[in-house]
Short mmCIF file of C-alpha atoms in Angstrom, two decimals:
data_model
loop_
_atom_site.label_atom_id
_atom_site.label_comp_id
_atom_site.label_asym_id
_atom_site.label_seq_id
_atom_site.Cartn_x
_atom_site.Cartn_y
_atom_site.Cartn_z
CA GLN A 1 7.64 -6.72 29.63
CA SER A 2 6.50 -3.93 26.96
CA ASN A 3 4.46 -2.02 29.73
CA ALA A 4 7.45 -1.94 32.03
CA SER A 5 9.56 -0.64 29.11
CA THR A 6 7.12 2.04 28.75
CA GLU A 7 6.65 2.94 32.20
CA ASN A 8 10.52 3.02 32.97
CA ALA A 9 11.00 5.27 29.99
CA ASP A 10 8.24 7.75 31.32
CA VAL A 11 10.08 7.69 34.71
CA LEU A 12 13.18 8.64 33.01
CA ALA A 13 11.68 11.70 31.43
CA PRO A 14 12.03 14.35 33.81
CA ASP A 15 15.61 13.68 34.23
CA ILE A 16 16.86 13.17 30.64
CA MET A 17 14.24 14.77 28.52
CA LEU A 18 12.97 17.84 29.88
CA ASP A 19 15.87 19.74 30.25
CA THR A 20 14.74 22.10 27.64
CA GLU A 21 11.12 22.80 26.27
CA SER A 22 10.97 23.29 22.71
CA GLU A 23 9.71 26.61 21.62
CA ARG A 24 8.82 25.77 17.98
CA THR A 25 5.47 26.34 16.62
CA VAL A 26 3.72 24.59 13.73
CA THR A 27 4.55 27.79 11.52
CA ASP A 28 8.37 27.05 12.43
CA VAL A 29 7.93 23.35 11.65
CA LEU A 30 6.21 24.01 8.25
CA SER A 31 8.89 26.87 7.19
CA GLU A 32 11.83 24.76 8.39
CA ILE A 33 10.75 21.54 6.30
CA ALA A 34 8.91 22.87 3.38
CA GLY A 35 10.08 26.67 3.02
CA ASP A 36 7.33 28.98 1.66
CA LYS A 37 5.55 26.17 -0.35
CA GLY A 38 1.82 25.47 0.37
CA PHE A 39 -1.30 27.53 0.47
CA PHE A 40 -4.64 27.64 2.53
CA LYS A 41 -7.60 26.26 1.31
CA ILE A 42 -11.11 24.93 2.42
CA ILE A 43 -11.10 21.02 2.00
CA ASP A 44 -14.03 18.80 1.73
CA ARG A 45 -13.61 16.35 4.52
CA ASN A 46 -14.64 13.51 2.31
CA SER A 47 -11.53 13.82 0.42
CA LEU A 48 -9.19 13.52 3.46
CA LEU A 49 -7.16 10.31 4.18
CA PRO A 50 -5.58 9.74 7.85
CA THR A 51 -1.89 10.17 8.43
CA PRO A 52 -0.41 6.61 7.67
CA ASP A 53 -0.18 4.61 10.79
CA GLU A 54 3.66 4.24 10.61
CA TRP A 55 3.99 7.96 10.67
CA ASN A 56 1.51 8.45 13.65
CA LYS A 57 2.46 6.27 16.44
CA PHE A 58 2.00 8.82 19.15
CA SER A 59 -0.11 8.15 22.18
CA SER A 60 -3.95 8.64 21.72
CA ILE A 61 -5.38 11.94 22.87
CA SER A 62 -7.74 11.46 25.82
CA LEU A 63 -11.61 11.99 25.75
CA GLU A 64 -11.16 15.02 28.23
CA LYS A 65 -8.78 16.49 25.77
CA LYS A 66 -10.92 15.91 22.88
CA VAL A 67 -13.90 17.46 24.52
CA LEU A 68 -11.98 20.60 25.38
CA MET A 69 -11.00 20.77 21.92
CA ALA A 70 -14.38 20.32 20.50
CA ASP A 71 -15.93 22.88 23.10
CA SER A 72 -13.17 25.40 21.81
CA ILE A 73 -13.93 24.61 18.01
CA TYR A 74 -17.67 24.80 18.71
CA ARG A 75 -17.53 28.40 20.48
CA ASN A 76 -14.61 29.94 18.51
CA GLY A 77 -14.13 28.04 15.38
CA LEU A 78 -10.94 26.27 14.13
CA GLN A 79 -8.03 28.21 15.48
CA GLN A 80 -5.15 26.10 13.72
CA PRO A 81 -5.77 24.59 10.33
CA ILE A 82 -4.99 21.05 9.49
CA VAL A 83 -2.08 20.31 7.47
CA VAL A 84 -2.56 18.22 4.23
CA ARG A 85 -0.45 17.06 1.22
CA GLN A 86 -2.52 16.45 -2.06
CA LEU A 87 -2.21 12.86 -3.23
CA ASN A 88 -4.24 13.35 -6.64
CA GLU A 89 -7.05 15.32 -8.19
CA TYR A 90 -9.53 13.91 -5.38
CA GLN A 91 -7.62 13.03 -2.24
CA TYR A 92 -5.63 14.76 0.41
CA GLN A 93 -3.44 13.03 3.13
CA ILE A 94 -3.66 14.58 6.35
CA LEU A 95 -0.17 15.44 8.15
CA ALA A 96 -1.51 17.35 11.09
CA GLY A 97 -5.00 17.56 12.42
CA ASN A 98 -6.48 13.95 12.49
CA THR A 99 -8.03 14.83 15.73
CA ARG A 100 -9.62 18.08 14.53
CA ASN A 101 -11.01 16.27 11.60
CA GLU A 102 -12.56 13.66 13.89
CA ILE A 103 -14.26 16.39 15.95
CA TYR A 104 -15.57 18.00 12.95
CA GLY A 105 -17.22 14.81 12.11
CA ILE A 106 -18.55 14.41 15.46
CA LEU A 107 -19.90 18.05 15.74
CA TYR A 108 -21.54 17.56 12.35
CA ASP A 109 -23.40 14.24 13.76
CA LEU A 110 -24.36 16.20 16.68
CA THR A 111 -25.61 19.91 15.12
CA ASN A 112 -26.05 18.77 11.14
CA ASP A 113 -24.44 22.11 10.50
CA ASN A 114 -22.77 21.79 6.92
CA LYS A 115 -19.82 24.11 7.98
CA TYR A 116 -18.48 20.90 9.59
CA LEU A 117 -18.44 19.07 6.39
CA SER A 118 -15.58 21.11 5.10
CA ILE A 119 -12.23 22.04 7.06
CA GLU A 120 -9.55 24.77 6.59
CA ALA A 121 -6.03 23.49 5.66
CA LYS A 122 -2.51 24.31 4.69
CA VAL A 123 -2.19 22.31 1.62
CA TYR A 124 0.90 21.06 -0.16
CA GLY A 125 0.29 20.26 -3.69
CA ILE A 126 1.29 17.23 -5.58
CA ASP A 127 4.93 16.47 -5.60
CA GLU A 128 5.64 19.76 -3.29
CA LEU A 129 6.84 17.36 -0.50
CA THR A 130 8.92 14.21 -0.61
CA ASP A 131 7.65 11.36 1.47
CA ASP A 132 10.46 12.19 4.21
CA GLN A 133 9.24 15.84 4.35
CA ALA A 134 5.68 14.69 4.77
CA ARG A 135 6.77 12.21 7.56
CA GLU A 136 8.82 14.76 9.39
CA ILE A 137 5.93 17.31 9.22
CA ALA A 138 3.51 14.48 10.62
CA SER A 139 5.99 13.92 13.43
CA ASP A 140 7.32 17.48 14.25
CA THR A 141 3.69 19.03 14.39
CA ASN A 142 2.75 16.29 16.83
CA TYR A 143 5.61 17.06 19.04
CA VAL A 144 5.06 20.91 19.21
CA GLN A 145 1.13 21.08 19.45
CA ARG A 146 0.81 18.54 22.49
CA ALA A 147 1.14 20.48 25.89
CA THR A 148 2.45 17.20 27.30
CA LEU A 149 4.59 14.46 26.00
CA THR A 150 5.24 11.00 27.13
CA ALA A 151 8.59 9.60 26.77
CA ARG A 152 7.59 7.35 24.35
CA ASP A 153 6.19 10.10 22.27
CA ARG A 154 9.13 12.18 22.56
CA ALA A 155 11.15 9.19 21.66
CA PHE A 156 9.13 8.33 18.54
CA ALA A 157 9.58 11.95 17.34
CA ILE A 158 13.35 12.22 17.81
CA GLN A 159 13.88 8.57 16.39
CA THR A 160 11.88 9.76 13.36
CA LYS A 161 14.23 12.71 12.60
CA ILE A 162 17.16 10.72 13.24
CA ASP A 163 16.18 8.04 10.66
CA ILE A 164 15.38 10.51 8.06
CA LEU A 165 18.70 12.37 8.58
CA LYS A 166 20.46 8.75 8.30
CA ARG A 167 18.73 8.01 5.19
CA HIS A 168 20.06 11.15 3.63
CA LYS A 169 23.53 10.50 4.87
CA SER A 170 23.84 13.49 6.91
CA LYS A 171 26.61 13.99 9.35
CA SER A 172 26.40 14.80 12.97
CA VAL A 173 23.15 13.55 13.32
CA LEU A 174 22.52 13.82 16.91
CA GLU A 175 23.75 17.69 16.98
CA LYS A 176 21.49 18.41 14.05
CA VAL A 177 18.36 16.87 15.83
CA ALA A 178 19.30 18.46 19.12
CA LYS A 179 19.57 21.88 17.41
CA GLN A 180 16.26 21.39 15.74
CA MET A 181 14.36 19.94 18.56
CA ASN A 182 15.91 22.56 20.97
CA ILE A 183 17.09 19.84 23.44
CA LYS A 184 20.50 18.27 24.56
CA LYS A 185 22.52 16.12 22.64
CA THR A 186 22.45 13.89 25.66
CA SER A 187 18.67 13.79 25.58
CA VAL A 188 18.69 12.84 21.86
CA PHE A 189 21.15 9.98 22.67
CA TYR A 190 18.92 8.77 25.46
CA LEU A 191 15.64 9.16 23.61
CA SER A 192 16.78 7.31 20.64
CA LYS A 193 17.60 4.47 23.11
CA ILE A 194 14.24 4.45 24.51
CA ALA A 195 12.70 4.27 20.89
CA ASN A 196 14.76 1.22 20.22
CA ILE A 197 13.79 -0.80 23.56
CA ILE A 198 9.94 0.06 23.48
CA PRO A 199 8.38 -2.65 21.17
CA GLN A 200 5.13 -0.72 20.60
CA PHE A 201 7.01 1.43 18.16
CA ASP A 202 6.77 -1.49 15.74
CA CYS A 203 3.05 -2.85 15.92
CA LYS A 204 3.81 -4.60 12.66
CA GLY A 205 6.91 -6.43 14.10
CA LEU A 206 4.78 -7.35 17.12
CA LEU A 207 2.17 -9.08 14.79
CA LYS A 208 4.87 -11.21 13.35
CA GLU A 209 5.86 -12.66 16.64
CA LYS A 210 3.90 -15.78 17.30
CA ASP A 211 3.97 -15.16 21.14
CA HIS A 212 2.20 -11.98 20.69
CA GLU A 213 -0.53 -13.06 18.28
CA SER A 214 -3.17 -14.24 20.59
CA GLY A 215 -2.72 -11.08 23.04
CA ILE A 216 -2.91 -8.65 19.85
CA ASP A 217 -5.76 -10.26 18.61
CA LYS A 218 -7.66 -9.86 21.92
CA LEU A 219 -6.65 -6.35 22.06
CA PHE A 220 -7.86 -5.38 18.61
CA ASN A 221 -11.20 -7.32 19.29
CA LYS A 222 -11.58 -5.33 22.54
CA ILE A 223 -10.90 -2.08 20.71
CA LYS A 224 -13.55 -2.81 17.95
CA GLN A 225 -15.96 -3.82 20.81
CA LEU A 226 -15.39 -0.31 22.47
CA GLU A 227 -15.34 1.87 19.27
CA LYS A 228 -19.22 2.39 19.34
CA LYS A 229 -19.32 2.80 22.98
CA ASN A 230 -16.36 5.21 23.13
CA ARG A 231 -17.96 7.35 20.05
CA ASP A 232 -21.44 7.29 21.98
CA GLU A 233 -19.67 8.76 25.16
CA LYS A 234 -18.06 11.36 23.16
CA LYS A 235 -21.35 12.50 21.56
CA GLU A 236 -22.89 12.51 25.02
CA ALA A 237 -20.07 14.77 26.34
CA LEU A 238 -20.06 17.13 23.57
CA SER A 239 -23.91 17.33 23.45
CA LYS A 240 -23.98 18.65 27.09
CA ILE A 241 -21.32 21.26 26.02
CA ILE A 242 -23.31 22.41 23.09
CA LEU A 243 -26.61 22.40 24.97
CA ARG A 244 -24.84 24.76 27.54
CA TYR A 245 -23.88 27.37 25.01
CA ALA A 246 -26.87 26.77 22.46
#
């Protein structure tokens, strides 16, 4: 049933969601949410923590796209710094750039070049962002950076903004979200409906349902089995690229 819901949502996408493409950039997002706060800094990658799972329910980026990103980073360097917030003296939480950080790790494994041990980041200091602002940055930067978004991803991004505005007791929520995301109010309405019918949006909720336990456990075990294989495949693909340009 969950797969059918996802498929139906994606079928609906051309009619109800793609009416207007967002013209916002990462810079726009950061300026809208955090103003002129933050600064740029080279961060030791060992001090980075991933975006919380509950903030980052977007679809995984394909191996093919990761290879293209790695090719670009290897040849041209990092074009878009990651975005982080400082949690304490030693740790930073990634708000945008988990895949770039992962690729840096793979490139270091392949090249042993120390330049991949650190990465450029837009840094928000301790207490410069509220949790809601951090979460909104994590969602909106995903929304504007991806060349294509599934209906599921669009719905998650829209619902995140709706939930944040409702927590702050904002009025005219749908209108505000439509304006910020540069889409029609009707699209916001339907995307919100999709977000509430796709059970994958609440993985923790799924785990609590006995009917799903065995299937989820099997899925997690399968993912664990494939982790090493997938990493080896990435290394092999990236090695071919690096050898081509070395």
